[in-house]
PDB file of C-alpha atoms in Angstrom:
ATOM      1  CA  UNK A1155     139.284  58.684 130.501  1.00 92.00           C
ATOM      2  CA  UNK A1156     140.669  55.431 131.967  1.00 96.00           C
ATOM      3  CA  UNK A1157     142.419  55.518 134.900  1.00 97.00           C
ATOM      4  CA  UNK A1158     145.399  52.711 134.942  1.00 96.00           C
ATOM      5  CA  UNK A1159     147.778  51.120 136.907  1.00 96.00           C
ATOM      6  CA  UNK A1160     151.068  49.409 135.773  1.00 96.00           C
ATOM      7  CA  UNK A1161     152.667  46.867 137.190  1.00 94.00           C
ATOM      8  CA  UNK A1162     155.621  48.947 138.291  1.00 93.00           C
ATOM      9  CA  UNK A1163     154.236  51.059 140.529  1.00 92.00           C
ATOM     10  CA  UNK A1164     152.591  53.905 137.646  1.00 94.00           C
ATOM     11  CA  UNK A1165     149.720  55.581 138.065  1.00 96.00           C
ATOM     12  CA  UNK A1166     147.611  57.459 135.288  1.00 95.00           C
ATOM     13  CA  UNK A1167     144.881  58.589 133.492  1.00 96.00           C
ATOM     14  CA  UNK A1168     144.714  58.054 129.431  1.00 94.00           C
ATOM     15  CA  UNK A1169     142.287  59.558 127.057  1.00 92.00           C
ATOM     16  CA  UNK A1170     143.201  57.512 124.156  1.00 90.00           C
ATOM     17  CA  UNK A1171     143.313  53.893 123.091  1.00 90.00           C
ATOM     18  CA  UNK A1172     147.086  54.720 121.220  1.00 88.00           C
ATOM     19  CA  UNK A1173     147.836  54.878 125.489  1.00 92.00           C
ATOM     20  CA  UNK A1174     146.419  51.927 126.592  1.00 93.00           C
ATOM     21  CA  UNK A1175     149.217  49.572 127.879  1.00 91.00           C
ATOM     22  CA  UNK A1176     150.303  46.097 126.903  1.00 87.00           C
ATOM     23  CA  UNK A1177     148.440  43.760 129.287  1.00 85.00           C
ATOM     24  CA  UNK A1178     152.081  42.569 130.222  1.00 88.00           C
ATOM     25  CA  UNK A1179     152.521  45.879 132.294  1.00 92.00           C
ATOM     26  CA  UNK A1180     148.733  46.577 133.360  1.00 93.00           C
ATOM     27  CA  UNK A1181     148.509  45.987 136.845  1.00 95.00           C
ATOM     28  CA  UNK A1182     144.062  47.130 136.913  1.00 96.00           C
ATOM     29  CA  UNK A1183     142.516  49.809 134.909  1.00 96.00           C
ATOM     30  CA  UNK A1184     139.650  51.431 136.024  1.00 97.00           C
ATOM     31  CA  UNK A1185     136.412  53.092 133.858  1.00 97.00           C
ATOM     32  CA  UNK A1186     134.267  56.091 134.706  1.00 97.00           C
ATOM     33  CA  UNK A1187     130.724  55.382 136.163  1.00 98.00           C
ATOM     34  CA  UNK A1188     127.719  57.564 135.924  1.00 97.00           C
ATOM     35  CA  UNK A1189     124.498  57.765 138.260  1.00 97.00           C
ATOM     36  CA  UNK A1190     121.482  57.631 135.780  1.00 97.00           C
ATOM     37  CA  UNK A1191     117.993  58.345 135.966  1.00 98.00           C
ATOM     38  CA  UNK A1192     115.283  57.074 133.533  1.00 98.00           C
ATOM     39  CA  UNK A1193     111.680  58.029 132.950  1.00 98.00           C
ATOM     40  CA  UNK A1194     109.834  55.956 130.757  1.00 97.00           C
ATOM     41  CA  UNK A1195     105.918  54.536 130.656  1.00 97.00           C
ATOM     42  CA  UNK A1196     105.369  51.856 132.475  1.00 95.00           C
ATOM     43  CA  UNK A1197     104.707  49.781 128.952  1.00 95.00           C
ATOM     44  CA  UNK A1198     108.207  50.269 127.719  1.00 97.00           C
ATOM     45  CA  UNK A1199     109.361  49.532 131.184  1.00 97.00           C
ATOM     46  CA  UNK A1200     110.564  45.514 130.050  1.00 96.00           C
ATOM     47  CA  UNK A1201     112.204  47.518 126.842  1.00 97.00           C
ATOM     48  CA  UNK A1202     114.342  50.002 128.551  1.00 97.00           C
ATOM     49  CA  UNK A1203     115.546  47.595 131.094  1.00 97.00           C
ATOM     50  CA  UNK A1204     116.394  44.975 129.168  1.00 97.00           C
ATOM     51  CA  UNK A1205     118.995  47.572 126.960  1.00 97.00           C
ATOM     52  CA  UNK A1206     120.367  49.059 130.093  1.00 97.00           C
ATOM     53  CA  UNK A1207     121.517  45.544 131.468  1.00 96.00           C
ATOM     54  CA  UNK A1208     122.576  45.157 128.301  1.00 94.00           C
ATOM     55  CA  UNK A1209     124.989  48.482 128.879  1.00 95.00           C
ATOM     56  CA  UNK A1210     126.111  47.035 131.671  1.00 95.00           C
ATOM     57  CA  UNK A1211     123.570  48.830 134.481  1.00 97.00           C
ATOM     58  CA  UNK A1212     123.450  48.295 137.910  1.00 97.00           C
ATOM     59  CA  UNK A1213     119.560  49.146 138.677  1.00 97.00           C
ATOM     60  CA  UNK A1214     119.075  51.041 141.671  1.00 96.00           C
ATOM     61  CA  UNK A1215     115.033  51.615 142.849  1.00 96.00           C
ATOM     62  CA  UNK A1216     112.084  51.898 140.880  1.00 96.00           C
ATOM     63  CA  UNK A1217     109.444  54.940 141.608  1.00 96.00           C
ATOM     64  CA  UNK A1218     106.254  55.283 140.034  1.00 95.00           C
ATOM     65  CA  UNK A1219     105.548  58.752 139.027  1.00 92.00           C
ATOM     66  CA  UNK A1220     101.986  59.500 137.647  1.00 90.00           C
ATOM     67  CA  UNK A1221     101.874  57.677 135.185  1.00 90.00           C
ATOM     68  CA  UNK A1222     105.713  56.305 134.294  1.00 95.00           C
ATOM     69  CA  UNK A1223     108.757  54.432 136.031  1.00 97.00           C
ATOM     70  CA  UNK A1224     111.543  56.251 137.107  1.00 97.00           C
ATOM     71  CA  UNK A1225     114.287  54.186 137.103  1.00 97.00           C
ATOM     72  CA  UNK A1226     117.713  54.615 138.780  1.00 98.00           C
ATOM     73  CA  UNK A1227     120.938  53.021 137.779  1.00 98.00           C
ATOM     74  CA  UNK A1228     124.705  53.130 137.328  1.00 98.00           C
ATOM     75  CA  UNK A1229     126.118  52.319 133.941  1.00 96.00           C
ATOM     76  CA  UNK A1230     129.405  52.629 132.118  1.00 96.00           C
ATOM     77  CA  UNK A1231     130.270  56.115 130.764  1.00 96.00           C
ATOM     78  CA  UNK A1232     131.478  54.386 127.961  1.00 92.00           C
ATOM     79  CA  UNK A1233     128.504  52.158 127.122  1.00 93.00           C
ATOM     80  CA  UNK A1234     126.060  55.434 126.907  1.00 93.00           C
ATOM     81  CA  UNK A1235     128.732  57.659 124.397  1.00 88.00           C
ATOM     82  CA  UNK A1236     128.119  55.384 121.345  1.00 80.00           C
ATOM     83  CA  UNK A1237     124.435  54.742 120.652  1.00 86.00           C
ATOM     84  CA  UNK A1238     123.025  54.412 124.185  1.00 93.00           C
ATOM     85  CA  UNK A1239     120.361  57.493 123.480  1.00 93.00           C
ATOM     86  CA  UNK A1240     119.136  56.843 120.035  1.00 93.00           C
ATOM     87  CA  UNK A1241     118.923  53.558 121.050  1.00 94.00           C
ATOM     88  CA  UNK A1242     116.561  54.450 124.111  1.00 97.00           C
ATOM     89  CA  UNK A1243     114.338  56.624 122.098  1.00 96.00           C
ATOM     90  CA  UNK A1244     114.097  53.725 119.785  1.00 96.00           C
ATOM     91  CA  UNK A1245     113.053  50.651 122.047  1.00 97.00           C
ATOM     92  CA  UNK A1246     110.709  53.715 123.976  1.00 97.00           C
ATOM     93  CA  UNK A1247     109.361  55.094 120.579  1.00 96.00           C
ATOM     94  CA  UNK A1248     110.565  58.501 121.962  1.00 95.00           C
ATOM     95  CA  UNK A1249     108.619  58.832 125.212  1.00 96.00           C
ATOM     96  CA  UNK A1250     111.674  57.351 127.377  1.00 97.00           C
ATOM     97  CA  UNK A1251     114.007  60.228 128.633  1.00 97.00           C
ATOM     98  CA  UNK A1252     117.277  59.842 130.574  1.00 97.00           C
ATOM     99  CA  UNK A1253     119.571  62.157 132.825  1.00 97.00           C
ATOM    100  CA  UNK A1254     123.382  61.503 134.263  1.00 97.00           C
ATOM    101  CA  UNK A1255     125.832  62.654 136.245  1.00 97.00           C
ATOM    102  CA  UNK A1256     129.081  61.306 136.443  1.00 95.00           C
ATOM    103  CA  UNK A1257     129.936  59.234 140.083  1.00 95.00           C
ATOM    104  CA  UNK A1258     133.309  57.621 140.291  1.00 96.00           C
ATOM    105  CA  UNK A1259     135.560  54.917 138.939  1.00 97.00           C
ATOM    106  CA  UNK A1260     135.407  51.299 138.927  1.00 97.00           C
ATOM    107  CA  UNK A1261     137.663  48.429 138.017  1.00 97.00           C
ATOM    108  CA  UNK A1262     137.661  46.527 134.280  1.00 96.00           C
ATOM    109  CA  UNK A1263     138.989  43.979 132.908  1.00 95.00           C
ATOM    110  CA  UNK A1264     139.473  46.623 129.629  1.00 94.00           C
ATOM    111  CA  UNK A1265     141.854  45.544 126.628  1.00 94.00           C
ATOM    112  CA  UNK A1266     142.501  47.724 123.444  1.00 94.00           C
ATOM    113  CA  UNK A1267     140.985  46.166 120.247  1.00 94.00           C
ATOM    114  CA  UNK A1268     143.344  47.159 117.546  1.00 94.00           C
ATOM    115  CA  UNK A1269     141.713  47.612 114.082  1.00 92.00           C
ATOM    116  CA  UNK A1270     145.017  46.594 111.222  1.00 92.00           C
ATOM    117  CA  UNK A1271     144.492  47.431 108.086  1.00 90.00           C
ATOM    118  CA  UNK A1272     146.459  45.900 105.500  1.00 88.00           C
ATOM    119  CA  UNK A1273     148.596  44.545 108.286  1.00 89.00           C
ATOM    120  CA  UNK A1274     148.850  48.531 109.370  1.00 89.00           C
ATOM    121  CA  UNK A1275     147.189  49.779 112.902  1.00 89.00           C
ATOM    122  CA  UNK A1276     144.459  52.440 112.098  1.00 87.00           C
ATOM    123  CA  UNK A1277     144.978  54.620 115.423  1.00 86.00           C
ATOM    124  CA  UNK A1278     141.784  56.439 115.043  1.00 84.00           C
ATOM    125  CA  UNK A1279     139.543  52.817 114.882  1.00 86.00           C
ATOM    126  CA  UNK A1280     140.756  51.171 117.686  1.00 89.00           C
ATOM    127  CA  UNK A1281     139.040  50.726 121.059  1.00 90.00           C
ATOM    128  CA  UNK A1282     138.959  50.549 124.925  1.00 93.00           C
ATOM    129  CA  UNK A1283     136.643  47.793 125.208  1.00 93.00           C
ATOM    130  CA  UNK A1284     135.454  44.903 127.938  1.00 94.00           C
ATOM    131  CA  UNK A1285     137.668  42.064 127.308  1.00 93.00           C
ATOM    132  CA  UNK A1286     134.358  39.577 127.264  1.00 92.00           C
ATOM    133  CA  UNK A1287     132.923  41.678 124.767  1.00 91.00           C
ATOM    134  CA  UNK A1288     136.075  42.109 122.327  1.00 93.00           C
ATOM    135  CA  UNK A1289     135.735  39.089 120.574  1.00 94.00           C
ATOM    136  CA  UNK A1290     132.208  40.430 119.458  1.00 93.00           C
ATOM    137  CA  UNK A1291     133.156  43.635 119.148  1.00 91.00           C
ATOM    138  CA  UNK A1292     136.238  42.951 116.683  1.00 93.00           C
ATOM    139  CA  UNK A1293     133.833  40.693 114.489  1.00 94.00           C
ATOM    140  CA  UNK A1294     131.416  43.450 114.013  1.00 91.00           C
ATOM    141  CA  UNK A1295     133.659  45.883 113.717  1.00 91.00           C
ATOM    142  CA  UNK A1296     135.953  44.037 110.502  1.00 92.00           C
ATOM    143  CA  UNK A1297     132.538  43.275 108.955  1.00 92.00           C
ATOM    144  CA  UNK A1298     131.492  46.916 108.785  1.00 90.00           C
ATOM    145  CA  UNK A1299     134.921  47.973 107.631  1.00 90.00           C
ATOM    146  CA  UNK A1300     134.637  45.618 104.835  1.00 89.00           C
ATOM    147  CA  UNK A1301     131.528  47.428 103.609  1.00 87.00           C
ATOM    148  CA  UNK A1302     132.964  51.049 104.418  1.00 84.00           C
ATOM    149  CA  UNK A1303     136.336  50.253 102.509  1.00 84.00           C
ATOM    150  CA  UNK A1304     136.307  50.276  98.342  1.00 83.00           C
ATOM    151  CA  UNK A1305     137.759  47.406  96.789  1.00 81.00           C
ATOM    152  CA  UNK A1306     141.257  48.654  96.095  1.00 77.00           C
ATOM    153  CA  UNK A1307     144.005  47.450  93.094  1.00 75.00           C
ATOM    154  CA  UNK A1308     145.195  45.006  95.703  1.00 77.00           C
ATOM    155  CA  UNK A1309     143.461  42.573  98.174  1.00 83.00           C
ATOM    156  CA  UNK A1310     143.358  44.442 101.270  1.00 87.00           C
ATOM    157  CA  UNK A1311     143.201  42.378 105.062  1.00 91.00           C
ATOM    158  CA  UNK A1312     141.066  43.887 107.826  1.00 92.00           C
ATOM    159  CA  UNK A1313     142.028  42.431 111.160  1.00 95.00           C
ATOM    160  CA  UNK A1314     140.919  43.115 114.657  1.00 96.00           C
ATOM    161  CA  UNK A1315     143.554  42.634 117.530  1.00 95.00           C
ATOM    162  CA  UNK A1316     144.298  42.190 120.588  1.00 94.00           C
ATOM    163  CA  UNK A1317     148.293  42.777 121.189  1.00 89.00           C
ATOM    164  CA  UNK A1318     150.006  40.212 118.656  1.00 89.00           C
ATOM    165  CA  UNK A1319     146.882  37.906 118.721  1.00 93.00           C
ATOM    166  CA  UNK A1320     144.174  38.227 115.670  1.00 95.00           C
ATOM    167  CA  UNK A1321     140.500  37.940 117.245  1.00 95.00           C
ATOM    168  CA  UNK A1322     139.080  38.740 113.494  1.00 95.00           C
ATOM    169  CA  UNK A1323     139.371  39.127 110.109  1.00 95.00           C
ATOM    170  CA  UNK A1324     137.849  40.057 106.652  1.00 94.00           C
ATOM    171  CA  UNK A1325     139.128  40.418 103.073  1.00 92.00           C
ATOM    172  CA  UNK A1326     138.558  42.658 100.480  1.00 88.00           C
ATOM    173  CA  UNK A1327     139.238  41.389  97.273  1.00 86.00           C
ATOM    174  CA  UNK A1328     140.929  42.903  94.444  1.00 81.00           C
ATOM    175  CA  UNK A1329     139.794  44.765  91.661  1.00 72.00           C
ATOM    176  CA  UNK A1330     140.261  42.662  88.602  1.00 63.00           C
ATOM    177  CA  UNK A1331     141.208  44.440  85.277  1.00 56.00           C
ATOM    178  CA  UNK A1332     141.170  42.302  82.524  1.00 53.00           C
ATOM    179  CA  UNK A1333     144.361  42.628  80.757  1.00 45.00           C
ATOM    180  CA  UNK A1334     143.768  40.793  78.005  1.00 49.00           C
ATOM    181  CA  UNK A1335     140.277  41.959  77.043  1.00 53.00           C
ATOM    182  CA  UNK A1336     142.446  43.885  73.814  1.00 53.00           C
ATOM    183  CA  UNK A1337     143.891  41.287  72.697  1.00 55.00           C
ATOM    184  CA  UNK A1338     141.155  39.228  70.479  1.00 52.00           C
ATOM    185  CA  UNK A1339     143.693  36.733  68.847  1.00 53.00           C
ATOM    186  CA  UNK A1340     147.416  36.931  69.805  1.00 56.00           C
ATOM    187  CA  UNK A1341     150.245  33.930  71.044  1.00 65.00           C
ATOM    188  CA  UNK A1342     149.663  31.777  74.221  1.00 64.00           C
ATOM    189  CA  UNK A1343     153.030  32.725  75.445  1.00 68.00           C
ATOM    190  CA  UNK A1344     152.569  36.594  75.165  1.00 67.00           C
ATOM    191  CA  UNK A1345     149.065  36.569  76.937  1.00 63.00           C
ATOM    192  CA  UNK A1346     150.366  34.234  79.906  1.00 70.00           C
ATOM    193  CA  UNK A1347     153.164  37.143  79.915  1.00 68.00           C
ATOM    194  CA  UNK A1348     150.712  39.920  80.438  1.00 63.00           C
ATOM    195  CA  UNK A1349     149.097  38.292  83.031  1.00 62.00           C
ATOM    196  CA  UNK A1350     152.458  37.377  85.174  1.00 67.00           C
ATOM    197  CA  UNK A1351     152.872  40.947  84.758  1.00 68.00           C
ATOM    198  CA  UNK A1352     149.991  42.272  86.191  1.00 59.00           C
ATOM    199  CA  UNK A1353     150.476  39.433  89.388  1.00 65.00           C
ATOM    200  CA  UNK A1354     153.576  40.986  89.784  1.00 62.00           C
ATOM    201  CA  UNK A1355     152.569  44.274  89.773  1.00 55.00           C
ATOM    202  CA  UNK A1356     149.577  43.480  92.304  1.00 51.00           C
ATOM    203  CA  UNK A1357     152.195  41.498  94.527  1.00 53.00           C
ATOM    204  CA  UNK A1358     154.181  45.190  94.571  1.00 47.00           C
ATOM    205  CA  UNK A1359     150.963  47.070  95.245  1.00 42.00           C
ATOM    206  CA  UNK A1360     150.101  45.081  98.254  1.00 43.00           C
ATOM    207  CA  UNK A1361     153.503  45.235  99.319  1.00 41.00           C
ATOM    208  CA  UNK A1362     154.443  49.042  98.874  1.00 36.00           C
ATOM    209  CA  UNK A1363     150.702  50.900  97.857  1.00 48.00           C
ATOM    210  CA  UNK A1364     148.771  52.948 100.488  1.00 66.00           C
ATOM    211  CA  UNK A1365     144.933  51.805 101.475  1.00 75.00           C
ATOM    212  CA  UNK A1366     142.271  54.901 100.569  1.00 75.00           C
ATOM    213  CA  UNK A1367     140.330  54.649 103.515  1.00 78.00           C
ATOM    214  CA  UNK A1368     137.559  56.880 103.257  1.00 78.00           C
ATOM    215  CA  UNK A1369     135.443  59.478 105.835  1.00 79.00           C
ATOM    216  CA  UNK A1370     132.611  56.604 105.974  1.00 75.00           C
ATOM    217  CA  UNK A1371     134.616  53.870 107.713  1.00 75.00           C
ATOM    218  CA  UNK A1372     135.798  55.734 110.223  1.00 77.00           C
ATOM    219  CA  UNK A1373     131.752  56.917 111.189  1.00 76.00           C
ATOM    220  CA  UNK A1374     130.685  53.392 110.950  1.00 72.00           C
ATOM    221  CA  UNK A1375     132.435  52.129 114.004  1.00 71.00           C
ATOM    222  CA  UNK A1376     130.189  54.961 116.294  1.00 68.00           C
ATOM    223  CA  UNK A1377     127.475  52.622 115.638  1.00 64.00           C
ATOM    224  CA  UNK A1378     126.934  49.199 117.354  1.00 56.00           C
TER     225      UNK A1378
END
């Protein structure tokens, strides 16, 4: 949740990015904190630290118990829902464990990163994210997509947004079917026909045809 304020007075909390408000009428949004606690040995200490400032952390003190660090922080709910764990057990080769509670809200300078595809916003892939990180973000994100999304009949445009203006982009090209491979003699004219018929008939596609967009490009934006 995101708590928001508009510039006429509104107050509210959102739980989806298809909420988030033009930046013309956001007046300050504000971003659940939590109060952390890690536990990690001492020789994955410079690991662990170096991902949470990386989330965002604000470190609080350091104990030493037995033999490991505990470590205290605040982070970002939002920077710990993504990959935040797996990524801790990874850079801690498992030993590193970590405990939260959720504390309060703080103020952002948040923006919603709109994913288009095909010139068409995908609700379900766009974002709450910092606005110093969207630029990043938005590149990632459109070269993932590009991966996740078959080549369709048509060339297909993956953009990442921010309102009207276009932070990133990728293009999947077209599937090219060779219209003449049939045709092993045949007039100039008549093959030069077939293939202003199929540009035509692409030019329709990408005008009027629907994107498949399958299971696996939606899962590839939960990972950073």
């Amino acid at each position: 949740p995101y708590q928001i304020k508009l510039t006429n007075g509104t107050e509210k909390t959102i739980h989806s990015p298809g909420d988030f408000p033009d930046r013309s009428s956001l007046l300050e949004s504000k971003e659940p904190w939590v109060q952390g606690v890690i536990i990690t040995p001492e020789n994955y200490l410079g690991a662990v630290t170096e991902l949470a400032k990386e989330k965002r952390a604000e470190f609080g003190e350091f104990e030493t118990v037995g033999s490991r660090i505990k470590v205290n922080l605040r982070l970002p709910l939002a920077e710990i829902m993504i990959d935040f764990y797996d990524r801790l057990k990874s850079v801690s080769s498992g030993y590193a464990s970590f405990d939260y509670d959720l504390a309060d809200f703080q103020v952002v300078e948040a923006v919603k990163l709109e994913i288009l595809v095909a010139k068409q916003p995908i609700d379900a892939l766009s974002q709450i994210v910092v606005s110093s990180e969207a630029e990043r973000l938005g590149k990632a994100l459109v070269a993932k997509l590009k991966t996740a999304i078959p080549r369709q009949n048509c060339e297909v445009s993956i953009q990442a947004a921010i309102g009207t203006h276009v932070i990133a982009r990728e293009d999947i090209q077209a599937l090219r079917k060779d219209v003449l491979a049939k045709m092993s003699g045949g007039h100039i004219e008549r093959k030069m026909k077939l293939l202003e018929a199929q540009r035509k008939g692409k030019a329709r596609m990408k005008q009027f045809g629907q994107v498949q967009i399958p299971q696996e490009a939606f899962l590839s934006i939960l990972s950073r």
